[in-house]
Amino acid sequence: MIEQIRRQFELAWALADLHLSALAEDDFLWEPAPLVWTVHRDESGLWWPDWADTEPDPIPVPTVGWTTWHMIFWWSTALAHLSGSPVPDRASISWPGTDASVSRIRRLGDQWRDLLASLSDADLSAPSAFPWSEGSGRTVADTVLWLNVELTKNAAEIGQLRMLRAAH
C-alpha cells in the first residue's frame, strides 16, 4: 500500500506545484469576498493568520496567504507527529510571506517525500492520533492518506482563488 500512497502524493504534489508555481505576489492577500480569513502583519513584521477555535458560521473565505499558512501549519504538525519530534503549537507558526511561503511548502513537500520513502507497509498500521485525538483508533496510513487529500484540497482552493482573481 505504501507504493500507492507515494504515487498518490506525487499526483497531489503535481497539482499543488502547478498552482504554487503560478502564484503572483498580489494573489496572496487578494480578498475574494467581504468575509475572509487572511494573514496580518504585526508591529514586529511577522505575519499571523486569522483563527477561531470554533469554526464560525458563515465560514470565512480563505485568502491564498491564509491557505499557504494553513498548509505550513498542518504539514509541520503532521511531520512532527510522525517523526516523534516536538509538535509545534499552532499559535507559534507565523506566515513567512509570499515567496517564502512557497519555498517553505516546497521544503515540507521534500520532507514528506523523504518520510514516505522511509515507511514500509508494516509502518502504516502503527497508531497515529493526528489529526484526530488520542484513542481514535487511527493509524499512520490514515494520517498519510488524510495529508494527501488535504494537500489536494488546498491546491484546488489556491487554483480556484487564482482563477477568480484573474477573472476580476
PDB file of C-alpha atoms in Angstrom:
ATOM      1  CA  MET A   1       0.000   0.000   0.000  1.00  0.00           C
ATOM      2  CA  ILE A   2       2.884   2.402   0.662  1.00  0.00           C
ATOM      3  CA  GLU A   3       3.744   2.469  -3.045  1.00  0.00           C
ATOM      4  CA  GLN A   4       0.198   3.553  -3.889  1.00  0.00           C
ATOM      5  CA  ILE A   5       0.348   6.236  -1.182  1.00  0.00           C
ATOM      6  CA  ARG A   6       3.619   7.558  -2.608  1.00  0.00           C
ATOM      7  CA  ARG A   7       2.103   7.709  -6.092  1.00  0.00           C
ATOM      8  CA  GLN A   8      -0.996   9.441  -4.718  1.00  0.00           C
ATOM      9  CA  PHE A   9       1.234  12.035  -3.059  1.00  0.00           C
ATOM     10  CA  GLU A  10       3.159  12.680  -6.285  1.00  0.00           C
ATOM     11  CA  LEU A  11      -0.129  13.249  -8.116  1.00  0.00           C
ATOM     12  CA  ALA A  12      -1.372  15.633  -5.412  1.00  0.00           C
ATOM     13  CA  TRP A  13       2.013  17.374  -5.376  1.00  0.00           C
ATOM     14  CA  ALA A  14       1.931  17.888  -9.153  1.00  0.00           C
ATOM     15  CA  LEU A  15      -1.387  19.737  -8.788  1.00  0.00           C
ATOM     16  CA  ALA A  16      -0.093  21.781  -5.849  1.00  0.00           C
ATOM     17  CA  ASP A  17       3.132  22.641  -7.662  1.00  0.00           C
ATOM     18  CA  LEU A  18       1.196  23.736 -10.752  1.00  0.00           C
ATOM     19  CA  HIS A  19      -0.726  26.329  -8.737  1.00  0.00           C
ATOM     20  CA  LEU A  20       2.127  27.322  -6.415  1.00  0.00           C
ATOM     21  CA  SER A  21       4.400  27.980  -9.388  1.00  0.00           C
ATOM     22  CA  ALA A  22       1.845  30.292 -10.999  1.00  0.00           C
ATOM     23  CA  LEU A  23       1.220  32.485  -7.948  1.00  0.00           C
ATOM     24  CA  ALA A  24       1.963  36.185  -8.277  1.00  0.00           C
ATOM     25  CA  GLU A  25       2.744  38.486  -5.353  1.00  0.00           C
ATOM     26  CA  ASP A  26      -0.712  40.095  -5.499  1.00  0.00           C
ATOM     27  CA  ASP A  27      -2.511  36.736  -5.347  1.00  0.00           C
ATOM     28  CA  PHE A  28      -1.655  36.078  -1.705  1.00  0.00           C
ATOM     29  CA  LEU A  29      -3.646  38.828   0.010  1.00  0.00           C
ATOM     30  CA  TRP A  30      -6.424  39.256  -2.570  1.00  0.00           C
ATOM     31  CA  GLU A  31      -9.769  39.115  -0.782  1.00  0.00           C
ATOM     32  CA  PRO A  32     -12.444  37.412  -2.902  1.00  0.00           C
ATOM     33  CA  ALA A  33     -15.324  38.270  -0.555  1.00  0.00           C
ATOM     34  CA  PRO A  34     -16.221  40.652   2.271  1.00  0.00           C
ATOM     35  CA  LEU A  35     -15.784  37.874   4.854  1.00  0.00           C
ATOM     36  CA  VAL A  36     -12.297  36.348   4.637  1.00  0.00           C
ATOM     37  CA  TRP A  37      -9.598  34.712   6.684  1.00  0.00           C
ATOM     38  CA  THR A  38      -6.245  36.179   5.803  1.00  0.00           C
ATOM     39  CA  VAL A  39      -2.878  36.957   7.369  1.00  0.00           C
ATOM     40  CA  HIS A  40      -1.943  40.209   9.109  1.00  0.00           C
ATOM     41  CA  ARG A  41       1.452  41.756   9.782  1.00  0.00           C
ATOM     42  CA  ASP A  42       2.138  42.705  13.401  1.00  0.00           C
ATOM     43  CA  GLU A  43       4.325  45.546  14.699  1.00  0.00           C
ATOM     44  CA  SER A  44       7.438  43.342  14.573  1.00  0.00           C
ATOM     45  CA  GLY A  45       6.873  42.447  10.913  1.00  0.00           C
ATOM     46  CA  LEU A  46       5.644  38.886  11.491  1.00  0.00           C
ATOM     47  CA  TRP A  47       2.506  37.681   9.723  1.00  0.00           C
ATOM     48  CA  TRP A  48      -0.240  35.902  11.711  1.00  0.00           C
ATOM     49  CA  PRO A  49      -3.386  34.156  10.472  1.00  0.00           C
ATOM     50  CA  ASP A  50      -6.974  34.816  11.380  1.00  0.00           C
ATOM     51  CA  TRP A  51      -8.164  31.934  13.552  1.00  0.00           C
ATOM     52  CA  ALA A  52     -11.118  30.787  15.630  1.00  0.00           C
ATOM     53  CA  ASP A  53     -11.080  27.687  17.811  1.00  0.00           C
ATOM     54  CA  THR A  54     -14.723  27.137  16.906  1.00  0.00           C
ATOM     55  CA  GLU A  55     -15.459  27.342  13.188  1.00  0.00           C
ATOM     56  CA  PRO A  56     -17.555  30.447  12.522  1.00  0.00           C
ATOM     57  CA  ASP A  57     -20.850  30.412  10.674  1.00  0.00           C
ATOM     58  CA  PRO A  58     -20.694  31.536   7.949  1.00  0.00           C
ATOM     59  CA  ILE A  59     -17.207  30.247   7.278  1.00  0.00           C
ATOM     60  CA  PRO A  60     -14.842  32.983   6.026  1.00  0.00           C
ATOM     61  CA  VAL A  61     -13.319  32.522   2.576  1.00  0.00           C
ATOM     62  CA  PRO A  62      -9.573  31.929   2.998  1.00  0.00           C
ATOM     63  CA  THR A  63      -7.099  34.007   1.017  1.00  0.00           C
ATOM     64  CA  VAL A  64      -4.140  32.352  -0.703  1.00  0.00           C
ATOM     65  CA  GLY A  65      -1.964  33.768   2.087  1.00  0.00           C
ATOM     66  CA  TRP A  66      -4.111  32.115   4.750  1.00  0.00           C
ATOM     67  CA  THR A  67      -4.262  28.852   2.788  1.00  0.00           C
ATOM     68  CA  THR A  68      -0.481  28.705   2.383  1.00  0.00           C
ATOM     69  CA  TRP A  69      -0.104  29.396   6.131  1.00  0.00           C
ATOM     70  CA  HIS A  70      -2.565  26.580   6.824  1.00  0.00           C
ATOM     71  CA  MET A  71      -0.564  24.197   4.626  1.00  0.00           C
ATOM     72  CA  ILE A  72       2.605  25.078   6.549  1.00  0.00           C
ATOM     73  CA  PHE A  73       0.757  24.549   9.843  1.00  0.00           C
ATOM     74  CA  TRP A  74      -0.767  21.132   9.139  1.00  0.00           C
ATOM     75  CA  TRP A  75       2.253  19.786   7.273  1.00  0.00           C
ATOM     76  CA  SER A  76       4.704  20.847  10.004  1.00  0.00           C
ATOM     77  CA  THR A  77       2.412  19.322  12.611  1.00  0.00           C
ATOM     78  CA  ALA A  78       1.937  16.045  10.716  1.00  0.00           C
ATOM     79  CA  LEU A  79       5.685  15.668  10.144  1.00  0.00           C
ATOM     80  CA  ALA A  80       6.377  16.294  13.833  1.00  0.00           C
ATOM     81  CA  HIS A  81       3.765  13.744  14.907  1.00  0.00           C
ATOM     82  CA  LEU A  82       5.026  11.036  12.567  1.00  0.00           C
ATOM     83  CA  SER A  83       8.725  11.621  13.242  1.00  0.00           C
ATOM     84  CA  GLY A  84       8.353  11.848  17.017  1.00  0.00           C
ATOM     85  CA  SER A  85       9.581  15.459  17.074  1.00  0.00           C
ATOM     86  CA  PRO A  86       8.084  18.145  19.309  1.00  0.00           C
ATOM     87  CA  VAL A  87       4.767  19.243  17.834  1.00  0.00           C
ATOM     88  CA  PRO A  88       4.633  22.984  17.148  1.00  0.00           C
ATOM     89  CA  ASP A  89       1.837  24.974  18.715  1.00  0.00           C
ATOM     90  CA  ARG A  90      -0.463  26.497  16.099  1.00  0.00           C
ATOM     91  CA  ALA A  91      -0.043  29.946  17.622  1.00  0.00           C
ATOM     92  CA  SER A  92       3.744  29.723  17.162  1.00  0.00           C
ATOM     93  CA  ILE A  93       3.582  29.231  13.390  1.00  0.00           C
ATOM     94  CA  SER A  94       3.671  32.548  11.576  1.00  0.00           C
ATOM     95  CA  TRP A  95       3.239  33.029   7.843  1.00  0.00           C
ATOM     96  CA  PRO A  96       6.661  33.650   6.252  1.00  0.00           C
ATOM     97  CA  GLY A  97       5.421  35.894   3.425  1.00  0.00           C
ATOM     98  CA  THR A  98       4.678  35.378  -0.252  1.00  0.00           C
ATOM     99  CA  ASP A  99       7.734  33.781  -1.872  1.00  0.00           C
ATOM    100  CA  ALA A 100       8.972  32.389   1.433  1.00  0.00           C
ATOM    101  CA  SER A 101       5.692  30.525   1.986  1.00  0.00           C
ATOM    102  CA  VAL A 102       6.005  28.751  -1.366  1.00  0.00           C
ATOM    103  CA  SER A 103       9.634  27.874  -0.576  1.00  0.00           C
ATOM    104  CA  ARG A 104       8.611  26.569   2.850  1.00  0.00           C
ATOM    105  CA  ILE A 105       5.840  24.430   1.331  1.00  0.00           C
ATOM    106  CA  ARG A 106       8.319  23.003  -1.182  1.00  0.00           C
ATOM    107  CA  ARG A 107      10.707  22.077   1.668  1.00  0.00           C
ATOM    108  CA  LEU A 108       7.829  20.459   3.557  1.00  0.00           C
ATOM    109  CA  GLY A 109       6.956  18.527   0.396  1.00  0.00           C
ATOM    110  CA  ASP A 110      10.541  17.256   0.214  1.00  0.00           C
ATOM    111  CA  GLN A 111      10.444  16.271   3.888  1.00  0.00           C
ATOM    112  CA  TRP A 112       7.125  14.491   3.337  1.00  0.00           C
ATOM    113  CA  ARG A 113       8.525  12.649   0.327  1.00  0.00           C
ATOM    114  CA  ASP A 114      11.507  11.545   2.476  1.00  0.00           C
ATOM    115  CA  LEU A 115       9.176  10.395   5.238  1.00  0.00           C
ATOM    116  CA  LEU A 116       7.066   8.395   2.781  1.00  0.00           C
ATOM    117  CA  ALA A 117      10.246   6.823   1.360  1.00  0.00           C
ATOM    118  CA  SER A 118      11.191   5.680   4.864  1.00  0.00           C
ATOM    119  CA  LEU A 119       7.844   3.994   5.584  1.00  0.00           C
ATOM    120  CA  SER A 120       7.108   0.350   4.956  1.00  0.00           C
ATOM    121  CA  ASP A 121       3.724  -1.294   4.619  1.00  0.00           C
ATOM    122  CA  ALA A 122       4.130  -2.541   8.204  1.00  0.00           C
ATOM    123  CA  ASP A 123       4.695   1.029   9.460  1.00  0.00           C
ATOM    124  CA  LEU A 124       1.308   2.072   8.115  1.00  0.00           C
ATOM    125  CA  SER A 125      -0.560   0.074  10.758  1.00  0.00           C
ATOM    126  CA  ALA A 126       1.086   1.861  13.709  1.00  0.00           C
ATOM    127  CA  PRO A 127      -1.244   4.065  15.770  1.00  0.00           C
ATOM    128  CA  SER A 128      -1.428   7.754  14.843  1.00  0.00           C
ATOM    129  CA  ALA A 129      -3.605  10.335  16.551  1.00  0.00           C
ATOM    130  CA  PHE A 130      -3.028  13.201  14.117  1.00  0.00           C
ATOM    131  CA  PRO A 131      -5.175  14.965  13.025  1.00  0.00           C
ATOM    132  CA  TRP A 132      -7.594  13.104  15.269  1.00  0.00           C
ATOM    133  CA  SER A 133      -7.465  12.739  19.023  1.00  0.00           C
ATOM    134  CA  GLU A 134      -5.680  10.131  21.125  1.00  0.00           C
ATOM    135  CA  GLY A 135      -7.576   6.858  21.224  1.00  0.00           C
ATOM    136  CA  SER A 136      -9.191   7.465  17.842  1.00  0.00           C
ATOM    137  CA  GLY A 137      -8.073   4.073  16.557  1.00  0.00           C
ATOM    138  CA  ARG A 138      -6.446   5.745  13.550  1.00  0.00           C
ATOM    139  CA  THR A 139      -3.169   4.644  12.018  1.00  0.00           C
ATOM    140  CA  VAL A 140      -0.191   6.099  10.175  1.00  0.00           C
ATOM    141  CA  ALA A 141      -1.971   5.061   6.969  1.00  0.00           C
ATOM    142  CA  ASP A 142      -4.936   7.237   7.960  1.00  0.00           C
ATOM    143  CA  THR A 143      -2.633  10.195   8.604  1.00  0.00           C
ATOM    144  CA  VAL A 144      -0.694   9.961   5.341  1.00  0.00           C
ATOM    145  CA  LEU A 145      -3.854   9.427   3.306  1.00  0.00           C
ATOM    146  CA  TRP A 146      -5.517  12.388   5.057  1.00  0.00           C
ATOM    147  CA  LEU A 147      -2.496  14.578   4.307  1.00  0.00           C
ATOM    148  CA  ASN A 148      -2.527  13.670   0.623  1.00  0.00           C
ATOM    149  CA  VAL A 149      -6.215  14.612   0.427  1.00  0.00           C
ATOM    150  CA  GLU A 150      -5.668  17.827   2.415  1.00  0.00           C
ATOM    151  CA  LEU A 151      -2.867  18.782   0.016  1.00  0.00           C
ATOM    152  CA  THR A 152      -5.185  18.170  -2.940  1.00  0.00           C
ATOM    153  CA  LYS A 153      -7.945  20.250  -1.343  1.00  0.00           C
ATOM    154  CA  ASN A 154      -5.631  23.167  -0.586  1.00  0.00           C
ATOM    155  CA  ALA A 155      -4.131  23.050  -4.086  1.00  0.00           C
ATOM    156  CA  ALA A 156      -7.641  23.205  -5.559  1.00  0.00           C
ATOM    157  CA  GLU A 157      -8.538  26.133  -3.283  1.00  0.00           C
ATOM    158  CA  ILE A 158      -5.433  28.054  -4.383  1.00  0.00           C
ATOM    159  CA  GLY A 159      -6.183  27.285  -8.024  1.00  0.00           C
ATOM    160  CA  GLN A 160      -9.783  28.436  -7.675  1.00  0.00           C
ATOM    161  CA  LEU A 161      -8.719  31.667  -5.976  1.00  0.00           C
ATOM    162  CA  ARG A 162      -6.181  32.318  -8.743  1.00  0.00           C
ATOM    163  CA  MET A 163      -8.841  31.815 -11.425  1.00  0.00           C
ATOM    164  CA  LEU A 164     -11.353  34.041  -9.634  1.00  0.00           C
ATOM    165  CA  ARG A 165      -8.780  36.802  -9.219  1.00  0.00           C
ATOM    166  CA  ALA A 166      -7.803  36.554 -12.897  1.00  0.00           C
ATOM    167  CA  ALA A 167     -11.469  36.868 -13.876  1.00  0.00           C
ATOM    168  CA  HIS A 168     -11.883  40.133 -11.939  1.00  0.00           C
TER     169      HIS A 168
END
